[in-house]
Amino acid sequence: MFVRLILSLSLIVLFMSQTRANQTSYQIKQWRQSHEQQIVDQFAELLSIPNVATDKTNILRNASHISSLLKNAGMHVELLELEGSNPVVFAERSAPGATQTVMIYIHYDGQPVNPDNWASDPWKPVIRTDMVENGGEQVPMKTPFDPSWRIFGRSAGDDKAPVIALVSALQALAASGIEPSVNLKVFMEAEEEAGSPNLRRMLEAHKDHLDADLWLFCDGPTHQSRRWQLVYGVRGSYGFNLTVYGPNRPLHSGHYGNWAPNPIVLLTELIGSMRDGDGNILVDGYSDQVRSLSEAEMAAIAASPQIDSMLISDLGIGRPETNERIELAISRPAINIRGIHSGDVGTKARNAIQPTASASIGLRLVPAQTPDHLRSAIEKHIKSQGFYIIHDEPTTVQRRKHDRLARLDWSSSGGYPAYRAAFDNPLAMRISSILDELSDRTLIQTPTMGGSLPLYIVENVQNTPILILPIANHDNNQHGANENLRLQNLWDAIEIYAAVLTGL
């Protein structure tokens, strides 16, 4: 009898909780629908302020504007600054009776732009009915808005949309008389697209100020299926430039071909010895530190929709490098060739053997690989291929002494490792439950996102679990021309933030 009573009470509590969540979601949606013009106008105004990290004047304009938005949403705001850094917009708000604190991370700087590549001014937002390449037509920025329309402007998808979504969610909750159930802090960085060079210093200088039970990174694209997604980690990043050498001056390929060493051939052979055409890494020891996916992580991947066929068609490729699904492929370490340069092609091609050939090589790390280990493995492999390694321009003596000479210029940032949160973290489990309920049980949980973020710095300094809650459409052209945000993604984000802030 007692067990049945406990089960009955548990079901009642669960039902009441779901009822409250559904009511909150309904009220937030009602507010959003009646304020769509205000939301879009606020978004367009924010997007119109240039935000390249090196543009200090406009970065300060962004910081001031965002501060005003957060203050109007009921938050206490201050700018965190260090010598030589762009300001972090920090805001906080306590909730009555709350015992846990959530920190939301957003970056408000963006990538540089080349206006000549854009269909419209990147700093004068417009709304189009679709992607530019799909023939999207510009329409007035006035209601009623079709949710499939997109707003175009630099940082529309990466990463100003979360600013407007969070502000709107707080305003919607206040208008509905609903209090958040957690204390809220916000950390908005202005150097993420520049590599976050001052993030560690900023976190260390304000460590106690930034204490939270969970950091929620609001960056990156949603799943390609357009279903909501909760991401538990990112790959790390490192890289180097590789140059190999031939004769000390260009040589006529008719007179010297088959005799003088051709650096382009040496370079392509060396790259081919590091990875094969299926993306498999051939460097001994490269994957020694890799931590395998857990059973829960593998199950989450298996439960997500297969999108490979859609991507093959969408990207116009014959086949991927691998036969495994994309979620598994991006969970493996990678060696990517970012570019190769030597001589010329097309009408500028010359019948000459070049003195040098260079490649830019990017490394993507997974837990628990370290940049130092990969650097050691790469250099050991290159030596095993008969190359003498240098890190500066070779001398005449070195070029004559070594028939295979390779210069490696490693990234000055030193790279950074990957991060992946545990699926069984209590707060992660609660957030996944909230989002799963809100999305009608279609939430996708992704162990690793393909891109990279400096999550490891937050983990090292704050010792706090981190999750990623992306809101931008996967085809938002982030970092490229005609960057955009699909309006439905913005509407969804407002509901998501409201649900998380009231459901924890």
Coordinates of C-alpha atoms in Angstrom, one line a residue:
M1 CA 0.0 0.0 0.0
F2 CA 2.8 2.4 1.0
V3 CA 4.7 1.7 -2.2
R4 CA 1.6 2.3 -4.3
L5 CA 1.0 5.6 -2.5
I6 CA 4.5 6.8 -3.2
L7 CA 4.2 5.9 -6.8
S8 CA 0.9 7.6 -7.1
L9 CA 2.3 10.8 -5.4
S10 CA 5.3 10.7 -7.8
L11 CA 3.0 10.5 -10.8
I12 CA 0.9 13.4 -9.5
V13 CA 4.0 15.5 -9.0
L14 CA 5.3 14.6 -12.5
F15 CA 1.9 15.5 -14.0
M16 CA 1.8 18.8 -12.2
S17 CA 5.3 19.6 -13.3
Q18 CA 4.5 18.8 -16.9
T19 CA 1.3 20.9 -16.7
R20 CA 3.2 23.9 -15.4
A21 CA 5.8 23.5 -18.1
N22 CA 3.2 23.3 -20.8
Q23 CA 1.4 26.4 -19.4
T24 CA 4.7 28.3 -19.3
S25 CA 5.5 27.3 -22.8
Y26 CA 2.0 28.4 -24.0
Q27 CA 2.4 31.8 -22.2
I28 CA 5.9 32.4 -23.7
K29 CA 4.7 31.6 -27.2
Q30 CA 1.7 33.9 -26.8
W31 CA 4.0 36.7 -25.7
R32 CA 6.4 36.1 -28.6
Q33 CA 3.7 36.0 -31.2
S34 CA 2.4 39.4 -30.0
H35 CA 5.9 40.9 -29.9
E36 CA 7.5 39.6 -33.1
Q37 CA 8.0 43.0 -34.6
Q38 CA 9.8 44.3 -31.4
I39 CA 12.0 41.2 -31.3
V40 CA 13.1 41.5 -35.0
D41 CA 13.6 45.3 -34.6
Q42 CA 15.9 44.7 -31.6
F43 CA 17.8 42.0 -33.5
A44 CA 18.3 44.2 -36.6
E45 CA 19.5 47.1 -34.4
L46 CA 22.1 44.9 -32.7
L47 CA 23.2 43.3 -36.0
S48 CA 23.8 46.8 -37.5
I49 CA 26.7 47.5 -35.1
P50 CA 30.0 46.1 -36.6
N51 CA 31.6 43.7 -34.2
V52 CA 35.0 42.5 -35.5
A53 CA 37.2 42.0 -32.4
T54 CA 40.0 44.4 -33.6
D55 CA 37.5 47.2 -34.1
K56 CA 37.6 48.5 -30.5
T57 CA 35.3 51.5 -31.1
N58 CA 32.4 49.4 -32.3
I59 CA 33.1 46.6 -29.8
L60 CA 32.4 49.2 -27.1
R61 CA 29.3 50.2 -28.9
N62 CA 28.1 46.6 -28.9
A63 CA 28.9 46.2 -25.2
S64 CA 27.0 49.3 -24.3
H65 CA 24.0 48.3 -26.4
I66 CA 23.9 44.8 -25.0
S67 CA 24.2 46.1 -21.5
S68 CA 21.1 48.3 -22.1
L69 CA 19.2 45.3 -23.4
L70 CA 20.0 43.2 -20.4
K71 CA 19.2 46.0 -17.9
N72 CA 15.8 46.4 -19.6
A73 CA 15.3 42.6 -19.1
G74 CA 15.8 43.0 -15.3
M75 CA 19.5 42.0 -14.9
H76 CA 22.3 43.7 -13.0
V77 CA 25.1 44.4 -15.6
E78 CA 28.7 45.4 -15.4
L79 CA 31.6 45.3 -17.8
L80 CA 34.6 43.1 -16.9
E81 CA 37.9 44.5 -18.4
L82 CA 41.6 43.7 -18.2
E83 CA 44.4 45.6 -19.8
G84 CA 44.6 44.7 -23.5
S85 CA 41.3 42.9 -23.6
N86 CA 37.8 43.6 -25.0
P87 CA 35.2 44.0 -22.3
V88 CA 33.1 41.0 -21.2
V89 CA 29.5 41.9 -20.6
F90 CA 28.6 40.3 -17.3
A91 CA 25.1 40.2 -15.9
E92 CA 23.3 38.4 -13.1
R93 CA 19.9 38.0 -11.6
S94 CA 18.9 36.1 -8.5
A95 CA 15.7 34.1 -8.2
P96 CA 13.8 33.9 -4.9
G97 CA 14.5 30.6 -3.2
A98 CA 16.8 29.3 -6.0
T99 CA 19.6 27.0 -4.9
Q100 CA 21.4 26.6 -8.2
T101 CA 23.1 29.0 -10.6
V102 CA 23.3 28.7 -14.4
M103 CA 25.9 30.7 -16.4
I104 CA 25.0 31.4 -20.0
Y105 CA 28.0 32.0 -22.3
I106 CA 27.5 34.0 -25.6
H107 CA 30.1 35.8 -27.7
Y108 CA 29.2 39.1 -29.3
D109 CA 32.2 39.5 -31.6
G110 CA 32.1 38.2 -35.2
Q111 CA 34.2 37.3 -38.2
P112 CA 35.6 39.9 -40.5
V113 CA 33.6 40.6 -43.7
N114 CA 34.2 41.2 -47.4
P115 CA 31.2 43.2 -48.4
D116 CA 31.9 42.5 -52.1
N117 CA 30.9 38.8 -51.5
W118 CA 27.5 39.7 -49.9
A119 CA 24.2 40.2 -51.7
S120 CA 23.5 43.1 -49.3
D121 CA 25.4 45.3 -46.8
P122 CA 26.5 42.9 -44.0
W123 CA 25.9 45.7 -41.5
K124 CA 22.4 46.6 -42.8
P125 CA 20.2 43.6 -41.9
V126 CA 17.5 42.5 -44.4
I127 CA 14.9 39.7 -44.4
R128 CA 14.8 37.3 -47.3
T129 CA 12.3 34.5 -48.1
D130 CA 15.2 31.9 -48.4
M131 CA 18.9 31.5 -48.8
V132 CA 20.4 33.8 -51.5
E133 CA 21.6 30.8 -53.5
N134 CA 18.1 29.5 -53.5
G135 CA 16.7 32.7 -55.0
G136 CA 15.5 34.2 -51.7
E137 CA 13.8 37.5 -52.3
Q138 CA 14.1 40.5 -50.0
V139 CA 10.9 41.4 -48.1
P140 CA 9.9 44.2 -45.8
M141 CA 11.0 43.8 -42.2
K142 CA 7.4 44.0 -41.0
T143 CA 4.9 41.6 -39.6
P144 CA 3.4 39.2 -40.3
F145 CA 6.7 37.1 -40.5
D146 CA 6.8 33.7 -42.2
P147 CA 8.9 31.6 -39.7
S148 CA 10.9 30.1 -42.7
W149 CA 12.2 33.6 -43.6
R150 CA 15.7 34.5 -42.7
I151 CA 17.4 37.7 -41.4
F152 CA 20.7 38.4 -43.0
G153 CA 23.7 40.2 -41.4
R154 CA 27.1 39.4 -39.9
S155 CA 26.7 37.4 -36.6
A156 CA 23.0 36.7 -37.3
G157 CA 23.8 33.0 -36.7
D158 CA 27.1 33.3 -34.9
D159 CA 26.5 34.6 -32.3
K160 CA 24.1 37.5 -31.6
A161 CA 20.9 35.6 -31.9
P162 CA 21.2 34.1 -28.3
V163 CA 21.5 37.7 -26.9
I164 CA 18.1 38.6 -28.4
A165 CA 16.5 35.3 -27.5
L166 CA 17.6 35.4 -23.9
V167 CA 16.5 39.0 -23.5
S168 CA 13.1 38.2 -25.1
A169 CA 12.7 35.1 -22.9
L170 CA 13.3 37.2 -19.7
Q171 CA 10.9 39.8 -20.9
A172 CA 8.3 37.2 -21.7
L173 CA 8.6 35.6 -18.3
A174 CA 8.3 38.9 -16.5
A175 CA 5.2 39.9 -18.6
S176 CA 3.6 36.5 -17.7
G177 CA 4.4 36.9 -14.0
I178 CA 6.7 33.8 -14.0
E179 CA 9.9 33.7 -11.9
P180 CA 12.9 31.7 -13.1
S181 CA 13.7 28.8 -10.8
V182 CA 17.5 29.3 -10.9
N183 CA 19.9 32.2 -10.4
L184 CA 21.1 33.4 -13.8
K185 CA 24.5 34.8 -14.7
V186 CA 25.5 35.8 -18.3
F187 CA 29.1 36.0 -19.6
M188 CA 29.3 37.6 -23.1
E189 CA 32.8 37.6 -24.6
A190 CA 34.1 39.8 -27.4
E191 CA 37.2 37.9 -28.5
E192 CA 35.9 34.4 -29.3
E193 CA 36.4 34.8 -33.1
A194 CA 39.9 36.0 -32.4
G195 CA 40.8 32.9 -30.5
S196 CA 39.8 34.0 -26.9
P197 CA 43.3 35.2 -26.1
N198 CA 42.3 36.8 -22.8
L199 CA 39.6 34.3 -21.7
R200 CA 41.8 32.5 -19.1
R201 CA 43.1 35.7 -17.6
M202 CA 39.5 37.0 -17.4
L203 CA 38.2 33.9 -15.7
E204 CA 41.1 33.8 -13.3
A205 CA 40.7 37.5 -12.4
H206 CA 37.0 37.1 -11.7
K207 CA 36.8 33.4 -10.6
D208 CA 34.5 33.9 -7.6
H209 CA 32.3 36.3 -9.5
L210 CA 31.7 33.7 -12.2
D211 CA 30.9 30.8 -9.9
A212 CA 28.0 28.7 -11.2
D213 CA 26.7 25.1 -11.0
L214 CA 26.6 24.8 -14.8
W215 CA 27.9 26.8 -17.8
L216 CA 25.6 26.7 -20.8
F217 CA 27.4 27.7 -24.1
C218 CA 25.0 29.1 -26.6
D219 CA 27.0 28.9 -29.8
G220 CA 27.1 26.8 -32.9
P221 CA 24.5 25.4 -35.3
T222 CA 21.6 23.1 -34.5
H223 CA 21.2 19.6 -36.0
Q224 CA 20.9 19.3 -39.8
S225 CA 17.5 17.7 -39.3
R226 CA 16.3 21.0 -37.7
R227 CA 15.4 19.1 -34.5
W228 CA 16.5 20.6 -31.2
Q229 CA 19.9 19.5 -30.0
L230 CA 21.9 19.3 -26.8
V231 CA 25.6 19.0 -27.3
Y232 CA 28.0 17.6 -24.7
G233 CA 31.4 18.5 -26.2
V234 CA 33.6 19.8 -28.9
R235 CA 36.8 18.8 -30.6
G236 CA 40.1 20.5 -29.8
S237 CA 42.1 22.4 -32.3
Y238 CA 45.8 22.7 -33.3
G239 CA 47.7 23.2 -36.5
F240 CA 50.9 23.9 -38.3
N241 CA 52.4 25.0 -41.6
L242 CA 54.6 22.5 -43.4
T243 CA 57.1 23.5 -46.1
V244 CA 59.4 21.2 -48.0
Y245 CA 62.3 22.2 -50.2
G246 CA 63.7 21.5 -53.7
P247 CA 66.3 23.5 -55.7
N248 CA 67.2 26.9 -54.5
R249 CA 65.7 28.6 -57.6
P250 CA 63.0 27.6 -60.1
L251 CA 64.2 25.1 -62.8
H252 CA 63.0 24.4 -66.3
S253 CA 61.0 21.2 -66.0
G254 CA 62.2 20.0 -69.4
H255 CA 65.9 20.4 -68.6
Y256 CA 65.6 19.1 -65.0
G257 CA 62.4 17.1 -64.7
N258 CA 63.0 13.5 -63.4
W259 CA 66.3 14.7 -62.0
A260 CA 65.8 17.7 -59.6
P261 CA 63.6 16.9 -56.6
N262 CA 60.1 18.3 -57.0
P263 CA 58.9 19.8 -53.7
I264 CA 55.2 19.5 -54.7
V265 CA 55.7 15.7 -55.2
L266 CA 57.6 15.5 -51.9
L267 CA 54.8 17.4 -50.1
T268 CA 51.9 15.4 -51.5
E269 CA 53.7 12.1 -50.7
L270 CA 54.4 13.2 -47.1
I271 CA 50.8 14.3 -46.6
G272 CA 49.7 10.9 -48.1
S273 CA 51.8 9.1 -45.5
M274 CA 49.9 10.9 -42.7
R275 CA 46.4 10.1 -43.7
D276 CA 44.7 8.0 -46.4
G277 CA 41.8 8.9 -48.7
D278 CA 39.3 7.6 -46.2
G279 CA 40.5 10.0 -43.5
N280 CA 42.3 7.3 -41.5
I281 CA 45.3 8.6 -39.7
L282 CA 48.5 6.7 -40.4
V283 CA 50.7 8.4 -37.9
D284 CA 52.0 6.0 -35.2
G285 CA 50.9 7.0 -31.7
Y286 CA 48.5 9.7 -32.9
S287 CA 45.4 8.1 -31.4
D288 CA 47.1 6.6 -28.3
Q289 CA 45.3 9.0 -25.9
V290 CA 41.8 8.8 -27.5
R291 CA 39.0 8.1 -25.0
S292 CA 36.4 5.9 -26.6
L293 CA 32.7 6.9 -26.6
S294 CA 30.7 5.4 -23.8
E295 CA 27.7 3.1 -24.2
A296 CA 25.4 6.0 -23.5
E297 CA 27.1 8.2 -26.0
M298 CA 26.9 5.5 -28.7
A299 CA 23.2 5.0 -27.9
A300 CA 22.6 8.7 -28.3
I301 CA 24.2 8.7 -31.7
A302 CA 22.3 5.6 -32.8
A303 CA 19.0 7.3 -31.7
S304 CA 19.6 10.4 -33.7
P305 CA 18.3 10.7 -37.3
Q306 CA 20.7 9.6 -40.1
I307 CA 21.4 12.7 -42.2
D308 CA 24.3 11.4 -44.4
S309 CA 22.2 10.9 -47.5
M310 CA 20.7 14.3 -47.2
L311 CA 24.2 15.9 -46.7
I312 CA 25.6 14.0 -49.7
S313 CA 22.8 15.5 -51.9
D314 CA 23.0 18.9 -50.3
L315 CA 26.7 19.2 -50.6
G316 CA 26.9 17.8 -54.1
I317 CA 29.5 15.0 -53.4
G318 CA 29.7 11.5 -54.7
R319 CA 30.5 9.9 -51.4
P320 CA 31.9 10.8 -48.0
E321 CA 35.5 9.9 -47.0
T322 CA 34.2 7.2 -44.7
N323 CA 31.4 4.7 -44.6
E324 CA 30.5 5.5 -41.0
R325 CA 27.8 8.1 -40.2
I326 CA 28.9 11.7 -39.7
E327 CA 28.4 11.7 -35.9
L328 CA 30.9 8.9 -35.6
A329 CA 33.3 10.5 -38.0
I330 CA 33.5 13.8 -36.1
S331 CA 34.1 11.9 -32.9
R332 CA 37.4 10.6 -34.2
P333 CA 40.6 12.7 -34.4
A334 CA 41.3 14.3 -37.8
I335 CA 44.1 15.6 -39.9
N336 CA 42.7 18.2 -42.3
I337 CA 44.6 19.8 -45.2
R338 CA 43.5 23.5 -45.1
G339 CA 45.5 24.6 -48.2
I340 CA 48.5 23.9 -50.4
H341 CA 50.6 26.4 -52.3
S342 CA 53.4 26.1 -54.8
G343 CA 53.7 27.6 -58.3
D344 CA 50.5 28.4 -60.2
V345 CA 47.7 26.8 -62.2
G346 CA 45.6 27.6 -65.2
T347 CA 46.8 30.3 -67.5
K348 CA 49.5 31.2 -65.0
A349 CA 51.1 27.8 -64.9
R350 CA 54.7 27.6 -65.8
N351 CA 56.9 24.6 -66.9
A352 CA 59.1 24.9 -63.8
I353 CA 60.1 22.9 -60.8
Q354 CA 59.5 25.2 -57.8
P355 CA 62.0 25.7 -54.9
T356 CA 59.4 25.1 -52.2
A357 CA 55.9 23.7 -51.6
S358 CA 53.8 24.5 -48.5
A359 CA 50.7 23.2 -46.8
S360 CA 48.5 24.4 -44.0
I361 CA 47.4 21.5 -41.8
G362 CA 44.7 21.5 -39.1
L363 CA 44.4 18.9 -36.4
R364 CA 41.1 18.2 -34.6
L365 CA 41.5 16.6 -31.2
V366 CA 39.1 14.4 -29.2
P367 CA 39.2 13.6 -25.5
A368 CA 41.8 13.0 -24.1
Q369 CA 44.4 14.0 -26.7
T370 CA 46.8 16.8 -25.9
P371 CA 48.5 19.2 -28.4
D372 CA 52.0 18.3 -27.0
H373 CA 51.4 14.6 -27.7
L374 CA 50.2 15.2 -31.2
R375 CA 53.1 17.6 -32.0
S376 CA 55.6 14.9 -30.9
A377 CA 53.8 12.2 -32.9
I378 CA 53.7 14.3 -36.1
E379 CA 57.4 15.3 -35.9
K380 CA 58.4 11.7 -35.2
H381 CA 56.4 10.5 -38.2
I382 CA 57.9 13.2 -40.5
K383 CA 61.4 12.1 -39.4
S384 CA 60.5 8.5 -40.1
Q385 CA 59.8 9.5 -43.7
G386 CA 63.4 10.6 -44.1
F387 CA 63.0 14.3 -43.5
Y388 CA 65.2 16.5 -41.4
I389 CA 63.0 18.9 -39.4
I390 CA 63.7 22.6 -39.0
H391 CA 61.6 25.4 -37.5
D392 CA 63.2 28.4 -39.3
E393 CA 64.2 29.2 -42.8
P394 CA 66.9 26.8 -43.9
T395 CA 70.5 27.8 -44.4
T396 CA 72.4 27.1 -47.6
V397 CA 74.4 24.4 -45.7
Q398 CA 71.2 22.7 -44.5
R399 CA 69.7 22.7 -48.0
R400 CA 72.9 21.0 -49.4
K401 CA 73.3 18.6 -46.6
H402 CA 69.8 17.1 -46.4
D403 CA 68.0 15.7 -49.4
R404 CA 64.7 15.9 -47.5
L405 CA 64.1 19.1 -45.5
A406 CA 60.8 20.0 -43.8
R407 CA 60.1 23.2 -42.0
L408 CA 57.3 23.0 -39.4
D409 CA 55.7 26.2 -38.0
W410 CA 53.3 25.3 -35.2
S411 CA 50.4 27.4 -34.3
S412 CA 51.6 30.2 -31.9
S413 CA 48.5 29.7 -29.8
G414 CA 49.7 26.2 -28.8
G415 CA 46.3 24.7 -29.6
Y416 CA 43.8 23.4 -27.1
P417 CA 42.3 20.0 -26.2
A418 CA 38.8 18.7 -26.7
Y419 CA 36.0 18.7 -24.0
R420 CA 33.2 16.3 -23.5
A421 CA 30.7 16.3 -20.5
A422 CA 29.4 13.2 -19.0
F423 CA 25.9 12.1 -20.0
D424 CA 25.1 11.2 -16.4
N425 CA 25.7 14.6 -14.9
P426 CA 22.6 15.4 -12.8
L427 CA 22.1 18.9 -14.3
A428 CA 22.7 17.6 -17.8
M429 CA 20.1 14.9 -17.3
R430 CA 17.6 17.5 -16.0
I431 CA 18.2 19.9 -19.0
S432 CA 17.9 17.0 -21.5
S433 CA 14.6 16.0 -19.8
I434 CA 13.3 19.6 -20.0
L435 CA 14.2 20.0 -23.7
D436 CA 13.0 16.5 -24.6
E437 CA 9.6 17.3 -23.1
L438 CA 9.5 20.7 -24.8
S439 CA 10.4 19.2 -28.2
D440 CA 7.8 16.4 -28.0
R441 CA 10.4 13.7 -27.3
T442 CA 12.5 14.5 -30.4
L443 CA 15.5 16.0 -28.7
I444 CA 18.9 14.9 -30.2
Q445 CA 21.8 14.5 -27.8
T446 CA 25.1 14.8 -29.4
P447 CA 28.4 13.7 -27.6
T448 CA 30.6 15.9 -29.8
M449 CA 30.1 18.9 -32.1
G450 CA 32.5 19.0 -35.0
G451 CA 33.7 22.5 -34.4
S452 CA 35.9 23.8 -31.5
L453 CA 35.3 26.1 -28.6
P454 CA 37.6 27.0 -25.7
L455 CA 35.5 25.0 -23.2
Y456 CA 38.6 23.4 -21.7
I457 CA 39.6 26.8 -20.3
V458 CA 36.3 27.2 -18.4
E459 CA 36.6 23.6 -17.2
N460 CA 40.2 24.2 -16.0
V461 CA 39.5 27.5 -14.2
Q462 CA 35.9 27.1 -13.0
N463 CA 35.8 23.3 -12.5
T464 CA 32.2 23.4 -13.7
P465 CA 30.3 21.1 -16.1
I466 CA 29.6 22.6 -19.5
L467 CA 26.9 21.9 -22.0
I468 CA 26.3 23.5 -25.4
L469 CA 22.8 24.6 -26.5
P470 CA 23.0 25.8 -30.1
I471 CA 20.1 27.7 -31.7
A472 CA 21.2 28.8 -35.1
N473 CA 20.1 26.9 -38.2
H474 CA 22.7 24.6 -39.6
D475 CA 22.8 26.4 -43.0
N476 CA 23.4 29.8 -41.5
N477 CA 26.6 30.5 -43.5
Q478 CA 28.5 31.3 -40.3
H479 CA 31.9 32.9 -41.0
G480 CA 30.9 33.3 -44.6
A481 CA 29.1 35.7 -46.9
N482 CA 25.3 36.1 -46.5
E483 CA 25.3 34.9 -42.9
N484 CA 21.7 34.5 -41.7
L485 CA 19.3 33.2 -39.1
R486 CA 16.0 31.5 -39.8
L487 CA 13.3 33.2 -37.8
Q488 CA 11.8 29.9 -36.6
N489 CA 15.2 29.2 -34.9
L490 CA 14.9 32.5 -33.0
W491 CA 11.3 31.8 -32.0
D492 CA 12.4 28.3 -30.7
A493 CA 15.3 29.8 -28.8
I494 CA 13.0 32.1 -26.8
E495 CA 10.9 29.1 -25.7
I496 CA 14.0 27.0 -25.0
Y497 CA 15.6 29.6 -22.7
A498 CA 12.4 30.2 -20.8
A499 CA 11.9 26.5 -20.3
V500 CA 15.5 26.0 -19.0
L501 CA 15.3 29.0 -16.7
T502 CA 12.0 27.8 -15.2
G503 CA 12.4 24.1 -15.3
L504 CA 15.7 23.4 -13.4

